[in-house]
Amino acid sequence: MPPKRSYVSPLRAQAAARTREQILQRATELFAARGYGLVTVADIASAAGVSSKTVFASVGSKSDILDRIVDQGVAASGHEQAVRQLLALDRPEAVLEALARGTRAGNEEHFRVHEAIHKALPVHENGEALWQRATAAYREALVTVAHHLHSLSGPPLCAPQETADALWFWFGPSGWRTLVVDSGWSWDRAEDFLRHTATATLYSPR
């Protein structure tokens, strides 16, 4: 007698996917607003309109939920396409303008994700590895942009690695957060300031 084939209902799979997404969205909002350490699985379940048992079955523990949030944030960043567009530009001013605009858009669009991760770092059992995983692709993209700037006519006055470090300082998530969250700047003002600062610092004689 042939073995019975397991049957997976498409509707049930879609419902499960929607539940997972709802849990992750509500968890992101709670982590960003309260901080990872002050949020419980019960809190997430209540916000998502499900039971704690469903949270564990669908997504896992609170740490598992944060891991999924990080993975989704990296996947949704669109950094590969953004870098390709930057590499097509042949004027330093245009590159830095597009970089300021693009990193602003990413940080603004995914603000809650970044806040959720930022507030988790001091209390997460492996915060350093979490930060590395969340930002590695972002930082590598800025390294690629730095090397592109040095390939153009009239390259920056500092070494390529220093340029990459400076781009991370200005356009990495911490730079945006310092101005917008800690200092209360508008996103428009922060974008304009960072673009002008990068251009003046990298290309003005010292």
PDB file of N, CA and C in Angstrom, residues 108-157:
ATOM      1  N   GLU A 108      14.514  56.147   6.801  1.00  0.00           N
ATOM      2  CA  GLU A 108      13.188  56.662   7.121  1.00  0.00           C
ATOM      3  C   GLU A 108      12.120  55.583   6.931  1.00  0.00           C
ATOM      4  N   GLU A 109      12.208  54.853   5.824  1.00  0.00           N
ATOM      5  CA  GLU A 109      11.212  53.820   5.543  1.00  0.00           C
ATOM      6  C   GLU A 109      11.254  52.696   6.560  1.00  0.00           C
ATOM      7  N   HIS A 110      12.456  52.318   6.982  1.00  0.00           N
ATOM      8  CA  HIS A 110      12.606  51.193   7.904  1.00  0.00           C
ATOM      9  C   HIS A 110      12.950  51.672   9.311  1.00  0.00           C
ATOM     10  N   PHE A 111      12.445  52.839   9.663  1.00  0.00           N
ATOM     11  CA  PHE A 111      12.784  53.454  10.944  1.00  0.00           C
ATOM     12  C   PHE A 111      12.458  52.551  12.129  1.00  0.00           C
ATOM     13  N   ARG A 112      11.258  51.954  12.119  1.00  0.00           N
ATOM     14  CA  ARG A 112      10.867  51.113  13.254  1.00  0.00           C
ATOM     15  C   ARG A 112      11.758  49.892  13.386  1.00  0.00           C
ATOM     16  N   VAL A 113      12.159  49.318  12.256  1.00  0.00           N
ATOM     17  CA  VAL A 113      13.064  48.163  12.298  1.00  0.00           C
ATOM     18  C   VAL A 113      14.384  48.566  12.921  1.00  0.00           C
ATOM     19  N   HIS A 114      14.930  49.705  12.478  1.00  0.00           N
ATOM     20  CA  HIS A 114      16.213  50.166  13.023  1.00  0.00           C
ATOM     21  C   HIS A 114      16.101  50.475  14.510  1.00  0.00           C
ATOM     22  N   GLU A 115      14.986  51.088  14.909  1.00  0.00           N
ATOM     23  CA  GLU A 115      14.789  51.387  16.326  1.00  0.00           C
ATOM     24  C   GLU A 115      14.666  50.101  17.143  1.00  0.00           C
ATOM     25  N   ALA A 116      13.956  49.117  16.606  1.00  0.00           N
ATOM     26  CA  ALA A 116      13.813  47.845  17.307  1.00  0.00           C
ATOM     27  C   ALA A 116      15.177  47.207  17.556  1.00  0.00           C
ATOM     28  N   ILE A 117      16.025  47.224  16.531  1.00  0.00           N
ATOM     29  CA  ILE A 117      17.360  46.639  16.669  1.00  0.00           C
ATOM     30  C   ILE A 117      18.210  47.465  17.622  1.00  0.00           C
ATOM     31  N   HIS A 118      18.200  48.787  17.437  1.00  0.00           N
ATOM     32  CA  HIS A 118      19.021  49.674  18.272  1.00  0.00           C
ATOM     33  C   HIS A 118      18.710  49.493  19.754  1.00  0.00           C
ATOM     34  N   LYS A 119      17.427  49.440  20.087  1.00  0.00           N
ATOM     35  CA  LYS A 119      17.040  49.335  21.496  1.00  0.00           C
ATOM     36  C   LYS A 119      17.266  47.935  22.064  1.00  0.00           C
ATOM     37  N   ALA A 120      17.472  46.962  21.185  1.00  0.00           N
ATOM     38  CA  ALA A 120      17.729  45.599  21.660  1.00  0.00           C
ATOM     39  C   ALA A 120      19.194  45.382  22.013  1.00  0.00           C
ATOM     40  N   LEU A 121      20.087  46.147  21.414  1.00  0.00           N
ATOM     41  CA  LEU A 121      21.523  45.872  21.544  1.00  0.00           C
ATOM     42  C   LEU A 121      22.018  45.837  22.987  1.00  0.00           C
ATOM     43  N   PRO A 122      21.623  46.767  23.867  1.00  0.00           N
ATOM     44  CA  PRO A 122      22.179  46.736  25.225  1.00  0.00           C
ATOM     45  C   PRO A 122      21.760  45.531  26.050  1.00  0.00           C
ATOM     46  N   VAL A 123      20.620  44.909  25.693  1.00  0.00           N
ATOM     47  CA  VAL A 123      20.101  43.821  26.536  1.00  0.00           C
ATOM     48  C   VAL A 123      20.083  42.472  25.836  1.00  0.00           C
ATOM     49  N   HIS A 124      20.354  42.455  24.534  1.00  0.00           N
ATOM     50  CA  HIS A 124      20.319  41.189  23.809  1.00  0.00           C
ATOM     51  C   HIS A 124      21.515  40.330  24.224  1.00  0.00           C
ATOM     52  N   GLU A 125      21.290  39.019  24.284  1.00  0.00           N
ATOM     53  CA  GLU A 125      22.341  38.115  24.749  1.00  0.00           C
ATOM     54  C   GLU A 125      23.550  38.096  23.819  1.00  0.00           C
ATOM     55  N   ASN A 126      23.373  38.510  22.581  1.00  0.00           N
ATOM     56  CA  ASN A 126      24.489  38.534  21.639  1.00  0.00           C
ATOM     57  C   ASN A 126      24.362  39.776  20.753  1.00  0.00           C
ATOM     58  N   GLY A 127      24.337  40.940  21.407  1.00  0.00           N
ATOM     59  CA  GLY A 127      24.087  42.188  20.715  1.00  0.00           C
ATOM     60  C   GLY A 127      25.106  42.526  19.648  1.00  0.00           C
ATOM     61  N   GLU A 128      26.385  42.241  19.912  1.00  0.00           N
ATOM     62  CA  GLU A 128      27.429  42.569  18.934  1.00  0.00           C
ATOM     63  C   GLU A 128      27.234  41.806  17.626  1.00  0.00           C
ATOM     64  N   ALA A 129      26.942  40.516  17.726  1.00  0.00           N
ATOM     65  CA  ALA A 129      26.705  39.718  16.526  1.00  0.00           C
ATOM     66  C   ALA A 129      25.433  40.169  15.820  1.00  0.00           C
ATOM     67  N   LEU A 130      24.427  40.568  16.593  1.00  0.00           N
ATOM     68  CA  LEU A 130      23.179  41.053  16.012  1.00  0.00           C
ATOM     69  C   LEU A 130      23.431  42.312  15.188  1.00  0.00           C
ATOM     70  N   TRP A 131      24.186  43.242  15.742  1.00  0.00           N
ATOM     71  CA  TRP A 131      24.505  44.485  15.030  1.00  0.00           C
ATOM     72  C   TRP A 131      25.315  44.207  13.770  1.00  0.00           C
ATOM     73  N   GLN A 132      26.255  43.300  13.874  1.00  0.00           N
ATOM     74  CA  GLN A 132      27.069  42.936  12.711  1.00  0.00           C
ATOM     75  C   GLN A 132      26.193  42.366  11.595  1.00  0.00           C
ATOM     76  N   ARG A 133      25.282  41.491  11.953  1.00  0.00           N
ATOM     77  CA  ARG A 133      24.413  40.876  10.949  1.00  0.00           C
ATOM     78  C   ARG A 133      23.470  41.909  10.341  1.00  0.00           C
ATOM     79  N   ALA A 134      23.016  42.840  11.167  1.00  0.00           N
ATOM     80  CA  ALA A 134      22.063  43.839  10.690  1.00  0.00           C
ATOM     81  C   ALA A 134      22.711  44.873   9.776  1.00  0.00           C
ATOM     82  N   THR A 135      24.015  45.113   9.939  1.00  0.00           N
ATOM     83  CA  THR A 135      24.642  46.237   9.236  1.00  0.00           C
ATOM     84  C   THR A 135      25.741  45.845   8.255  1.00  0.00           C
ATOM     85  N   ALA A 136      26.104  44.571   8.184  1.00  0.00           N
ATOM     86  CA  ALA A 136      27.251  44.167   7.355  1.00  0.00           C
ATOM     87  C   ALA A 136      27.064  44.545   5.894  1.00  0.00           C
ATOM     88  N   ALA A 137      25.887  44.247   5.338  1.00  0.00           N
ATOM     89  CA  ALA A 137      25.650  44.561   3.925  1.00  0.00           C
ATOM     90  C   ALA A 137      25.626  46.064   3.698  1.00  0.00           C
ATOM     91  N   TYR A 138      25.063  46.804   4.628  1.00  0.00           N
ATOM     92  CA  TYR A 138      24.994  48.261   4.562  1.00  0.00           C
ATOM     93  C   TYR A 138      26.413  48.837   4.509  1.00  0.00           C
ATOM     94  N   ARG A 139      27.245  48.370   5.430  1.00  0.00           N
ATOM     95  CA  ARG A 139      28.603  48.915   5.485  1.00  0.00           C
ATOM     96  C   ARG A 139      29.403  48.530   4.247  1.00  0.00           C
ATOM     97  N   GLU A 140      29.234  47.312   3.775  1.00  0.00           N
ATOM     98  CA  GLU A 140      29.941  46.873   2.575  1.00  0.00           C
ATOM     99  C   GLU A 140      29.521  47.704   1.369  1.00  0.00           C
ATOM    100  N   ALA A 141      28.250  48.071   1.323  1.00  0.00           N
ATOM    101  CA  ALA A 141      27.776  48.926   0.231  1.00  0.00           C
ATOM    102  C   ALA A 141      28.487  50.274   0.252  1.00  0.00           C
ATOM    103  N   LEU A 142      28.701  50.832   1.436  1.00  0.00           N
ATOM    104  CA  LEU A 142      29.391  52.111   1.527  1.00  0.00           C
ATOM    105  C   LEU A 142      30.870  51.977   1.170  1.00  0.00           C
ATOM    106  N   VAL A 143      31.468  50.836   1.446  1.00  0.00           N
ATOM    107  CA  VAL A 143      32.847  50.583   1.003  1.00  0.00           C
ATOM    108  C   VAL A 143      32.915  50.602  -0.520  1.00  0.00           C
ATOM    109  N   THR A 144      31.951  49.965  -1.163  1.00  0.00           N
ATOM    110  CA  THR A 144      31.905  49.946  -2.624  1.00  0.00           C
ATOM    111  C   THR A 144      31.746  51.358  -3.180  1.00  0.00           C
ATOM    112  N   VAL A 145      30.896  52.158  -2.553  1.00  0.00           N
ATOM    113  CA  VAL A 145      30.701  53.544  -2.993  1.00  0.00           C
ATOM    114  C   VAL A 145      31.987  54.337  -2.807  1.00  0.00           C
ATOM    115  N   ALA A 146      32.702  54.126  -1.716  1.00  0.00           N
ATOM    116  CA  ALA A 146      33.959  54.835  -1.480  1.00  0.00           C
ATOM    117  C   ALA A 146      34.971  54.528  -2.576  1.00  0.00           C
ATOM    118  N   HIS A 147      35.098  53.284  -2.948  1.00  0.00           N
ATOM    119  CA  HIS A 147      36.043  52.918  -4.010  1.00  0.00           C
ATOM    120  C   HIS A 147      35.615  53.516  -5.346  1.00  0.00           C
ATOM    121  N   HIS A 148      34.306  53.616  -5.558  1.00  0.00           N
ATOM    122  CA  HIS A 148      33.830  54.249  -6.790  1.00  0.00           C
ATOM    123  C   HIS A 148      34.216  55.721  -6.810  1.00  0.00           C
ATOM    124  N   LEU A 149      34.077  56.410  -5.692  1.00  0.00           N
ATOM    125  CA  LEU A 149      34.476  57.814  -5.625  1.00  0.00           C
ATOM    126  C   LEU A 149      35.954  57.986  -5.956  1.00  0.00           C
ATOM    127  N   HIS A 150      36.770  57.041  -5.517  1.00  0.00           N
ATOM    128  CA  HIS A 150      38.213  57.131  -5.778  1.00  0.00           C
ATOM    129  C   HIS A 150      38.562  56.751  -7.211  1.00  0.00           C
ATOM    130  N   SER A 151      37.624  56.165  -7.926  1.00  0.00           N
ATOM    131  CA  SER A 151      37.880  55.833  -9.329  1.00  0.00           C
ATOM    132  C   SER A 151      37.532  56.981 -10.274  1.00  0.00           C
ATOM    133  N   LEU A 152      36.856  58.001  -9.750  1.00  0.00           N
ATOM    134  CA  LEU A 152      36.428  59.120 -10.577  1.00  0.00           C
ATOM    135  C   LEU A 152      37.502  60.201 -10.642  1.00  0.00           C
ATOM    136  N   SER A 153      37.356  61.080 -11.590  1.00  0.00           N
ATOM    137  CA  SER A 153      38.282  62.199 -11.708  1.00  0.00           C
ATOM    138  C   SER A 153      38.156  63.096 -10.488  1.00  0.00           C
ATOM    139  N   GLY A 154      39.291  63.485  -9.917  1.00  0.00           N
ATOM    140  CA  GLY A 154      39.284  64.295  -8.709  1.00  0.00           C
ATOM    141  C   GLY A 154      38.801  63.528  -7.507  1.00  0.00           C
ATOM    142  N   PRO A 155      39.524  62.463  -7.114  1.00  0.00           N
ATOM    143  CA  PRO A 155      39.077  61.606  -6.005  1.00  0.00           C
ATOM    144  C   PRO A 155      39.164  62.326  -4.660  1.00  0.00           C
ATOM    145  N   PRO A 156      38.540  61.769  -3.619  1.00  0.00           N
ATOM    146  CA  PRO A 156      38.643  62.355  -2.281  1.00  0.00           C
ATOM    147  C   PRO A 156      40.100  62.489  -1.840  1.00  0.00           C
ATOM    148  N   LEU A 157      40.325  63.393  -0.909  1.00  0.00           N
ATOM    149  CA  LEU A 157      41.684  63.694  -0.492  1.00  0.00           C
ATOM    150  C   LEU A 157      42.243  62.675   0.497  1.00  0.00           C
TER     151      LEU A 157
END
